[in-house]
CSV table of C-alpha atoms and ligand atoms in Angstrom, one decimal:
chain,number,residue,atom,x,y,z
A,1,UNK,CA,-15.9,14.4,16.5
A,2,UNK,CA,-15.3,12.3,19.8
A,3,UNK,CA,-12.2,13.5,20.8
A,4,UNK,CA,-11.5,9.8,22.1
A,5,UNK,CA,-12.5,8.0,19.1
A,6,UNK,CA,-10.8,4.8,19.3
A,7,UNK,CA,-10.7,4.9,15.6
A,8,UNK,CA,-9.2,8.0,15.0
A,9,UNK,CA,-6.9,9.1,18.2
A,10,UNK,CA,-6.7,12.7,18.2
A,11,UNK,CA,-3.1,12.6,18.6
A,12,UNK,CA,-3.1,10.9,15.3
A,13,UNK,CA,-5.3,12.8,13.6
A,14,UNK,CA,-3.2,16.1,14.2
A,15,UNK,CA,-0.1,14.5,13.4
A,16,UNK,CA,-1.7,13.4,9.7
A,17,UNK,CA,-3.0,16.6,9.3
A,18,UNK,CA,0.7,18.4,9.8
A,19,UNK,CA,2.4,15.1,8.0
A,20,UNK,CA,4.4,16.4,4.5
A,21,UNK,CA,5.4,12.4,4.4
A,22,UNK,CA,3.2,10.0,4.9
A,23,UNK,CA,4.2,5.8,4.4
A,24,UNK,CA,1.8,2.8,4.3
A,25,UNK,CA,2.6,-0.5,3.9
A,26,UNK,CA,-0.9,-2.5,2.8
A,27,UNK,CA,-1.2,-6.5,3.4
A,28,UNK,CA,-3.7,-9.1,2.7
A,29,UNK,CA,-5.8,-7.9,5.2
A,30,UNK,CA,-6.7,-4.9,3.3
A,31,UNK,CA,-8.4,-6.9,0.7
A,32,UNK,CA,-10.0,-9.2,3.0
A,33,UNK,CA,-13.3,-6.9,3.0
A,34,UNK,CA,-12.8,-7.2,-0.6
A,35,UNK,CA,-13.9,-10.7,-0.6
A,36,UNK,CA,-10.0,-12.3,-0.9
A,37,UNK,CA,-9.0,-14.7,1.3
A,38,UNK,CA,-5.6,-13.6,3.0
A,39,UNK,CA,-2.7,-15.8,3.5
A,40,UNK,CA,-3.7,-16.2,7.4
A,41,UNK,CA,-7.3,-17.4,6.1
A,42,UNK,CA,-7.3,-21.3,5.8
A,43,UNK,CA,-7.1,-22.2,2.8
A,44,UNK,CA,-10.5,-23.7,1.5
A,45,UNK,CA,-12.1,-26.3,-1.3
A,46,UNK,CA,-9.0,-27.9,-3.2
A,47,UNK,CA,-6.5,-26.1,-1.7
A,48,UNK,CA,-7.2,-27.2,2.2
A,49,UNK,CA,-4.1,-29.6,2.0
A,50,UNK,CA,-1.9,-27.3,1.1
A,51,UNK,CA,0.2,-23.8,2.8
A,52,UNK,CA,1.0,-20.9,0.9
A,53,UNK,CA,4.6,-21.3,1.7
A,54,UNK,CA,4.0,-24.6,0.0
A,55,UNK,CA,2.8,-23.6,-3.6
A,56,UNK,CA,4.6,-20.0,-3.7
A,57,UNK,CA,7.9,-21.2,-4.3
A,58,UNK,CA,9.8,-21.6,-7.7
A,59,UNK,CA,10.8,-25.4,-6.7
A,60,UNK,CA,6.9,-26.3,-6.1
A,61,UNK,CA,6.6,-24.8,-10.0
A,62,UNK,CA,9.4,-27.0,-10.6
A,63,UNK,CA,7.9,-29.9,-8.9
A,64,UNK,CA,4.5,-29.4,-10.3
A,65,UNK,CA,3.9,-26.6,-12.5
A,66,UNK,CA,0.6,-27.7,-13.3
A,67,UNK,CA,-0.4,-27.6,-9.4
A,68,UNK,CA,0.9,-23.8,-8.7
A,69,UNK,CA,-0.5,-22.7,-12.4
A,70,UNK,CA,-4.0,-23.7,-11.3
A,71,UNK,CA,-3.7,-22.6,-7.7
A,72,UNK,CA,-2.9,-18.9,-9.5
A,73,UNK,CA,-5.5,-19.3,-12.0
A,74,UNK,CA,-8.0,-19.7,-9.2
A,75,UNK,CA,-6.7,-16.9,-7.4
A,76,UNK,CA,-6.5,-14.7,-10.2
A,77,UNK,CA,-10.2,-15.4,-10.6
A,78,UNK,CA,-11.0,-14.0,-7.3
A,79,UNK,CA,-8.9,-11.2,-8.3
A,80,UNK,CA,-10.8,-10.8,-11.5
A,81,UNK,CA,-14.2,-10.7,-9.7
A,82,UNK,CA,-12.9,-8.6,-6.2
A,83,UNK,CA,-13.5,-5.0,-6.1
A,84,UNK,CA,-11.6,-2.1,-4.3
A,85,UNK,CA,-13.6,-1.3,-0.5
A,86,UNK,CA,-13.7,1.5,1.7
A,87,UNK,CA,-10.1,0.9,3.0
A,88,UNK,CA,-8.5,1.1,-0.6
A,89,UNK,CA,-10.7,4.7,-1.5
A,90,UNK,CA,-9.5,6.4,2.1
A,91,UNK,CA,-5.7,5.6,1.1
A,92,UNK,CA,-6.6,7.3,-2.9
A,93,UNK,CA,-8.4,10.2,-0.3
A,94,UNK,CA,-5.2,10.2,2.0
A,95,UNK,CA,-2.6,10.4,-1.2
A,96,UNK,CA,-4.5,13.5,-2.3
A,97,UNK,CA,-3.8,15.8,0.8
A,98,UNK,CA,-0.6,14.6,1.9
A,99,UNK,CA,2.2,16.1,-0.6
A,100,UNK,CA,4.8,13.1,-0.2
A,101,UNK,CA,2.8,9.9,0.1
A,102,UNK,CA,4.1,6.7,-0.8
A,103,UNK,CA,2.0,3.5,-0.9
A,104,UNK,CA,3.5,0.2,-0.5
A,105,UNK,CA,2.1,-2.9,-0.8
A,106,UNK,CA,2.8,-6.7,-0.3
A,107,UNK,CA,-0.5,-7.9,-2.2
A,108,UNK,CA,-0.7,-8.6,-5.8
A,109,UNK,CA,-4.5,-8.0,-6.3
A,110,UNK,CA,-3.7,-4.6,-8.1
A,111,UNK,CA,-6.7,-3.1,-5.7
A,112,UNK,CA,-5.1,-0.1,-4.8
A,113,UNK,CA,-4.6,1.1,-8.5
A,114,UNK,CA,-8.0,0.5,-9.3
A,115,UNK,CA,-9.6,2.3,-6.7
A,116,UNK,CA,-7.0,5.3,-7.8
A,117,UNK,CA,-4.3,5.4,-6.0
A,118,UNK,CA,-1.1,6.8,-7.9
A,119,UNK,CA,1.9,6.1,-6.3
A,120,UNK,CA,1.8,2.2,-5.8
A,121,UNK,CA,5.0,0.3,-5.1
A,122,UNK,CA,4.5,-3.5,-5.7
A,123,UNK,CA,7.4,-5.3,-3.5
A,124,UNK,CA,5.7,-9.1,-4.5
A,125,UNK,CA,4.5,-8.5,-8.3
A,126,UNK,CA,1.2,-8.6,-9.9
A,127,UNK,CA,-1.3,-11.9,-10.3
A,128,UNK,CA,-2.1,-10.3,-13.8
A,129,UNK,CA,1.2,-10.2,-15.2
A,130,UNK,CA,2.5,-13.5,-16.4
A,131,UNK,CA,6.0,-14.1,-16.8
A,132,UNK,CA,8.6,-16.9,-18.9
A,133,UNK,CA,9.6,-19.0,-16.1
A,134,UNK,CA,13.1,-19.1,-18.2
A,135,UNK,CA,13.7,-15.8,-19.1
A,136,UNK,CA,12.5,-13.7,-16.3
A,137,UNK,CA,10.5,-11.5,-19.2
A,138,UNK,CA,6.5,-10.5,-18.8
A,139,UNK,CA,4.7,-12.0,-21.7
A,140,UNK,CA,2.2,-9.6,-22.8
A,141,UNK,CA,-1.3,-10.4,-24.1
A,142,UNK,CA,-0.8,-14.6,-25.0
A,143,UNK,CA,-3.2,-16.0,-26.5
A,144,UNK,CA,-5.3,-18.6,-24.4
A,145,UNK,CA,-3.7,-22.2,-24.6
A,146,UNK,CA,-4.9,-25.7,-23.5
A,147,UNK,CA,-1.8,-26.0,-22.3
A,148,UNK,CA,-1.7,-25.8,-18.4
A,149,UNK,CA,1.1,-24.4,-18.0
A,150,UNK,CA,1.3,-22.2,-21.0
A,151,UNK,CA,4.4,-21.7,-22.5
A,152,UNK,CA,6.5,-18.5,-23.8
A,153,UNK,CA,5.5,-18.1,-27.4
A,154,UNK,CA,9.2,-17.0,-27.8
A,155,UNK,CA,11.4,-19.5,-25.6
A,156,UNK,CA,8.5,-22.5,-25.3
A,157,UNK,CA,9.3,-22.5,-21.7
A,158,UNK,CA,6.8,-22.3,-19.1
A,159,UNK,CA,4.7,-19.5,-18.1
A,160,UNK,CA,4.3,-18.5,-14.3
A,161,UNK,CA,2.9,-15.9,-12.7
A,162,UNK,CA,4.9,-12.4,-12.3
A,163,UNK,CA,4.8,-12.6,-8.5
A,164,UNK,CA,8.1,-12.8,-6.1
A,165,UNK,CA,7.9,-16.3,-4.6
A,166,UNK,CA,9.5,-17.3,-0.9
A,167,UNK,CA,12.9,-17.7,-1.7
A,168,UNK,CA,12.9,-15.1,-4.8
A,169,UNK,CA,14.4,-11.7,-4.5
A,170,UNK,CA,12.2,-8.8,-4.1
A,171,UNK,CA,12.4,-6.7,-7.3
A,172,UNK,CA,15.4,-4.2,-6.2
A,173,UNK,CA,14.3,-0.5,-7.5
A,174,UNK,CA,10.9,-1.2,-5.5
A,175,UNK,CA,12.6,-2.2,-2.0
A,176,UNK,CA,15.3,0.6,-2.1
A,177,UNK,CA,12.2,2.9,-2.9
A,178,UNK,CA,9.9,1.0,0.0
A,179,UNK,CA,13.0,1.4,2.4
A,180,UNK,CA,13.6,5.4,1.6
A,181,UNK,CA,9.8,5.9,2.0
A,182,UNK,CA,10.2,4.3,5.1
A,183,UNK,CA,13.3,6.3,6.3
A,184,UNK,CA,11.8,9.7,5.4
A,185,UNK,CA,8.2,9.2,6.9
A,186,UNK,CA,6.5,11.4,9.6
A,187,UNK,CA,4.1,9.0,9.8
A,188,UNK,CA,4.0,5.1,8.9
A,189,UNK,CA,1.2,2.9,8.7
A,190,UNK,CA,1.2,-0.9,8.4
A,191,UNK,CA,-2.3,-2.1,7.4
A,192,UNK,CA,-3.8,-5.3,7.4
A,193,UNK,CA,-0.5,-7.4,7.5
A,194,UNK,CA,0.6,-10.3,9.9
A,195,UNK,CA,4.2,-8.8,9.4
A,196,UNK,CA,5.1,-12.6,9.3
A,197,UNK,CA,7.0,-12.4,5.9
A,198,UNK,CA,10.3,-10.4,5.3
A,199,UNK,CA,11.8,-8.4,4.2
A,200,UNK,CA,8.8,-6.4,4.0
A,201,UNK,CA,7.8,-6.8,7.9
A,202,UNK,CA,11.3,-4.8,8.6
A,203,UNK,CA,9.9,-1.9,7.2
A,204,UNK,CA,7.7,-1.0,9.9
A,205,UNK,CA,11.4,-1.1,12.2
A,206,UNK,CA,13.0,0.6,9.7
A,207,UNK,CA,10.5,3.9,9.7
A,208,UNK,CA,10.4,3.7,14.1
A,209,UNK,CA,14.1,3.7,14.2
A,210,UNK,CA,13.8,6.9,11.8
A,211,UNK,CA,11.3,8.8,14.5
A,212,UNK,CA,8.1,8.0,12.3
A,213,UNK,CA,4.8,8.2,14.2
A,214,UNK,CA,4.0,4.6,13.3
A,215,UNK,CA,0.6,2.8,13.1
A,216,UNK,CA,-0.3,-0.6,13.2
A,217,UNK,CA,-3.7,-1.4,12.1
A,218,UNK,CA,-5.3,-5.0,12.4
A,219,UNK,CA,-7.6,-7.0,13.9
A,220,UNK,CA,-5.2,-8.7,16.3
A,221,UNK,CA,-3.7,-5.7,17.9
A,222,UNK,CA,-4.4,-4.4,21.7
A,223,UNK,CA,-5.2,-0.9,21.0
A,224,UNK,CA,-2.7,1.2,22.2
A,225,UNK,CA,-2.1,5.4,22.0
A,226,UNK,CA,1.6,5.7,23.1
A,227,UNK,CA,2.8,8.4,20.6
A,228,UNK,CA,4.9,7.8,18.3
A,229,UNK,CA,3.6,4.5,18.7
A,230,UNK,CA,-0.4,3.8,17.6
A,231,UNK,CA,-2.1,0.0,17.6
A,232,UNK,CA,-5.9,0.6,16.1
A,233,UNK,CA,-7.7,-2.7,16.4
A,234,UNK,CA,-10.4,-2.6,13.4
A,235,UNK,CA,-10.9,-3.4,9.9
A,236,UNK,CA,-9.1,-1.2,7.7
A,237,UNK,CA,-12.5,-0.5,5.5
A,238,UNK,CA,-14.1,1.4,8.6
A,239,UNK,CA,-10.8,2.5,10.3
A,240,UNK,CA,-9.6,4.4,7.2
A,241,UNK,CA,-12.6,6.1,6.4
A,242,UNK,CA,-12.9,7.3,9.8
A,243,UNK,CA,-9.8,8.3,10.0
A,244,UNK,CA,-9.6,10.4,7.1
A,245,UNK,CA,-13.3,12.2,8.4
A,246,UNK,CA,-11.6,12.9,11.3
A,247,UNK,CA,-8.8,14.9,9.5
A,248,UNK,CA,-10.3,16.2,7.0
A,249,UNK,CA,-14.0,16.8,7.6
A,250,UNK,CA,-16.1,17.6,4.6
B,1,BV8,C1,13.6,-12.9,0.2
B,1,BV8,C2,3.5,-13.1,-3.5
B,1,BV8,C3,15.9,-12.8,-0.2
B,1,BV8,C4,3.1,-14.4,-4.0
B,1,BV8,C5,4.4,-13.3,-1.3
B,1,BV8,C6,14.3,-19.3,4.6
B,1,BV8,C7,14.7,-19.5,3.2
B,1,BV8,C8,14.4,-18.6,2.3
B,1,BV8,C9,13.8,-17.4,2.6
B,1,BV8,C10,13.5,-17.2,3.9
B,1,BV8,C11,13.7,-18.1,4.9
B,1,BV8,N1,13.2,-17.7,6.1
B,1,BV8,C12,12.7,-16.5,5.9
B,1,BV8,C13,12.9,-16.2,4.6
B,1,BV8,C14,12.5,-15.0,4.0
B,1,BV8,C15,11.1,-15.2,3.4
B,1,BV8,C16,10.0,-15.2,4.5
B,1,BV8,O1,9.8,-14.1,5.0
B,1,BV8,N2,9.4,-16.3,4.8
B,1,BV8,C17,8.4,-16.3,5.9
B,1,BV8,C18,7.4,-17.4,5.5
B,1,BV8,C19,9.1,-16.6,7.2
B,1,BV8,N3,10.9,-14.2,2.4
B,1,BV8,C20,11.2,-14.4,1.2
B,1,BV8,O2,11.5,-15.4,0.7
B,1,BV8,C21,11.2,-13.1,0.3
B,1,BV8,N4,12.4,-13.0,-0.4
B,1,BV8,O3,13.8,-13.0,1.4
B,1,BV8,O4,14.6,-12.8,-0.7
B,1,BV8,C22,16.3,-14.3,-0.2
B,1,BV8,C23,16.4,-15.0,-1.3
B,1,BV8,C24,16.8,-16.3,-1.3
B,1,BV8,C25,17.0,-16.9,0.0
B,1,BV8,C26,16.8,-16.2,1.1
B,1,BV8,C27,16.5,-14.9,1.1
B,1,BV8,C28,10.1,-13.1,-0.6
B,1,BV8,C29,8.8,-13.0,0.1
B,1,BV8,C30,7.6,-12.8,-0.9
B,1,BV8,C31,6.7,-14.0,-0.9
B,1,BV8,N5,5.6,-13.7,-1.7
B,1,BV8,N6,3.4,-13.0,-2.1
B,1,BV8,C32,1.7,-14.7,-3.8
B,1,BV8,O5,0.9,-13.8,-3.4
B,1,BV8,O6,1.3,-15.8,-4.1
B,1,BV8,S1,4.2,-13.2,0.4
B,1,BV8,C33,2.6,-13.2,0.7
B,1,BV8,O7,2.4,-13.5,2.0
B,1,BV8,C34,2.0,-11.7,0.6
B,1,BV8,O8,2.6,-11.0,-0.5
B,1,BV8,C35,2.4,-11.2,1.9
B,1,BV8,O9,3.6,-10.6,1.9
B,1,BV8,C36,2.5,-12.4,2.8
B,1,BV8,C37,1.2,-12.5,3.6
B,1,BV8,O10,1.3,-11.5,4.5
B,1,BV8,P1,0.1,-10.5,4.8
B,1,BV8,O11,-0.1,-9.7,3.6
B,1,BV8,O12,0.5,-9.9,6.0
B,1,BV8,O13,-1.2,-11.4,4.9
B,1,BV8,P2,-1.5,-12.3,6.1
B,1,BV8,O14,-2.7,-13.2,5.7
B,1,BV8,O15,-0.3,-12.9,6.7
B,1,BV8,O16,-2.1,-11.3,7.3
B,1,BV8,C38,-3.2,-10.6,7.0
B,1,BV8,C39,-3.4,-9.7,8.2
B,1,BV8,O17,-4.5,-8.9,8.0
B,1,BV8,C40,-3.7,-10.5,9.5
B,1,BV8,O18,-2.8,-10.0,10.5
B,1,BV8,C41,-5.2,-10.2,9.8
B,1,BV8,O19,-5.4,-10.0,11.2
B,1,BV8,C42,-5.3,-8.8,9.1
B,1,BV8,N7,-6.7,-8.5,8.7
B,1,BV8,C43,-7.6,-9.4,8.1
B,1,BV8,N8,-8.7,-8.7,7.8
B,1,BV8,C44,-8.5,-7.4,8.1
B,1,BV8,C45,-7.2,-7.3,8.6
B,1,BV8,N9,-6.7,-6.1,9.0
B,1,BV8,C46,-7.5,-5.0,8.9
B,1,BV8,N10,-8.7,-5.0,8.3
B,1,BV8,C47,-9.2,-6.2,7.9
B,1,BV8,N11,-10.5,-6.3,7.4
């Protein structure tokens, strides 16, 4: 293997191979090769005109439930039709030879679980669970209404997606977890995220302050091989596999 392969720094590669705890933190970027449109993406067709900041925010599904329903529905669509890539399988290949491996993730595409992954720790909720706006309770398997938005077949309020929202708290058992996984990690890696929205950006901090080997991978990094301190420019579907041939050849 090309000991200077700019995807898989040998110093990196050696410390995965001796890592016991191994963190990632997974954005919108790693489903991008998946065919969904991250946050940074314009947003296209009917939604142009609008930010996500703007529709994923309990007062826009106060102001206009109907708006931030379908804006969900559509994405939930793309969901529907996207498929775990090459970046998703090297994290189910990493979780399977590091012994304490803890994957976090900010999306809500449930990727990661389909491609296999086990230990999956969603800090912004799930586009396929829907929730009573009211009572804060998932609604499992409703029945299809015309209604847009439906409502709770127990309270008759209205139905919203189970997602944390800017301005919503994250749910608390899955940050402490995302914060100790960060604390305790030999190495960190945040893939595919602006590290724009927090608190899941101060993770990242939180694990280099701890003496993690930390990774950034993205397509707007420099690269950079300053141990602990790695910045792999590249998408995560080639980086990832190559990385993962690199420490643990066939
Ligand atoms: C909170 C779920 C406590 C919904 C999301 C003022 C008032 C109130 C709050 C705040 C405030 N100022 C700041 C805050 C905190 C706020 C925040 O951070 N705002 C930002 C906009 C400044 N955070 C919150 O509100 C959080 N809660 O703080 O609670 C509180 C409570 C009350 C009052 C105050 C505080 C809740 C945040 C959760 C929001 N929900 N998602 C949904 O999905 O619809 S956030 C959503 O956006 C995602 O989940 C994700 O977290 C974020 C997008 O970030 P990324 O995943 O990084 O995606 P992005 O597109 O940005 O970047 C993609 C990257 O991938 C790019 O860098 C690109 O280069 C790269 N890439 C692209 N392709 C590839 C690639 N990399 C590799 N390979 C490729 N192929």
């Amino acid at each position: 293997m090309d000991k200077h392969n700019a995807f898989a720094p040998a110093g990196l590669v050696e410390a995965l191979q001796a890592a016991e705890r191994v963190t990632v933190l997974t954005g919108a970027g790693i489903s991008a090769e998946s065919g969904l449109p991250t946050f940074r993406d314009p947003m296209t067709g009917l939604w142009e005109k609008y930010r996500p900041e703007d529709l994923a925010t309990p007062q826009a599904f106060r102001r206009n439930p109907r708006l931030v329903w379908e804006w969900y529905t559509w994405r939930r669509k793309l969901v529907e039709q996207a498929a775990p890539n090459a970046g998703h399988r090297a994290l189910v290949t990493i979780e399977q030879h590091i012994s304490e491996f803890t994957l976090i993730t900010q999306n809500v595409d449930s990727l990661h679980q389909q491609a296999g992954s086990q230990r999956v720790i969603e800090l912004h909720g799930n586009i396929r669970r829907t929730k009573c706006f009211d009572e804060n309770v998932v609604v499992e398997n409703r029945e299809e209404s015309a209604e847009v938005p439906p409502r709770c077949p127990r309270c008759g309020g209205l139905l919203r997606p189970d997602v944390v929202w800017f301005g919503e708290q994250l749910p608390e058992q899955a940050f402490h977890t995302a914060v100790e996984a960060a604390v305790h990690a030999d190495i960190f890696f945040a893939i595919g995220t602006s590290g724009t929205v927090e608190p899941a950006a101060s993770l990242a901090r939180v694990a280099q302050r701890f003496g993690a080997t930390v990774v950034i991978l993205n397509l707007d990094v420099e690269p950079l091989e300053a141990p602990p301190l790695y910045h792999i420019n590249g998408r995560a579907g080639i980086v990832l596999p190559a990385l993962v041939r690199a420490a643990w050849p066939e």
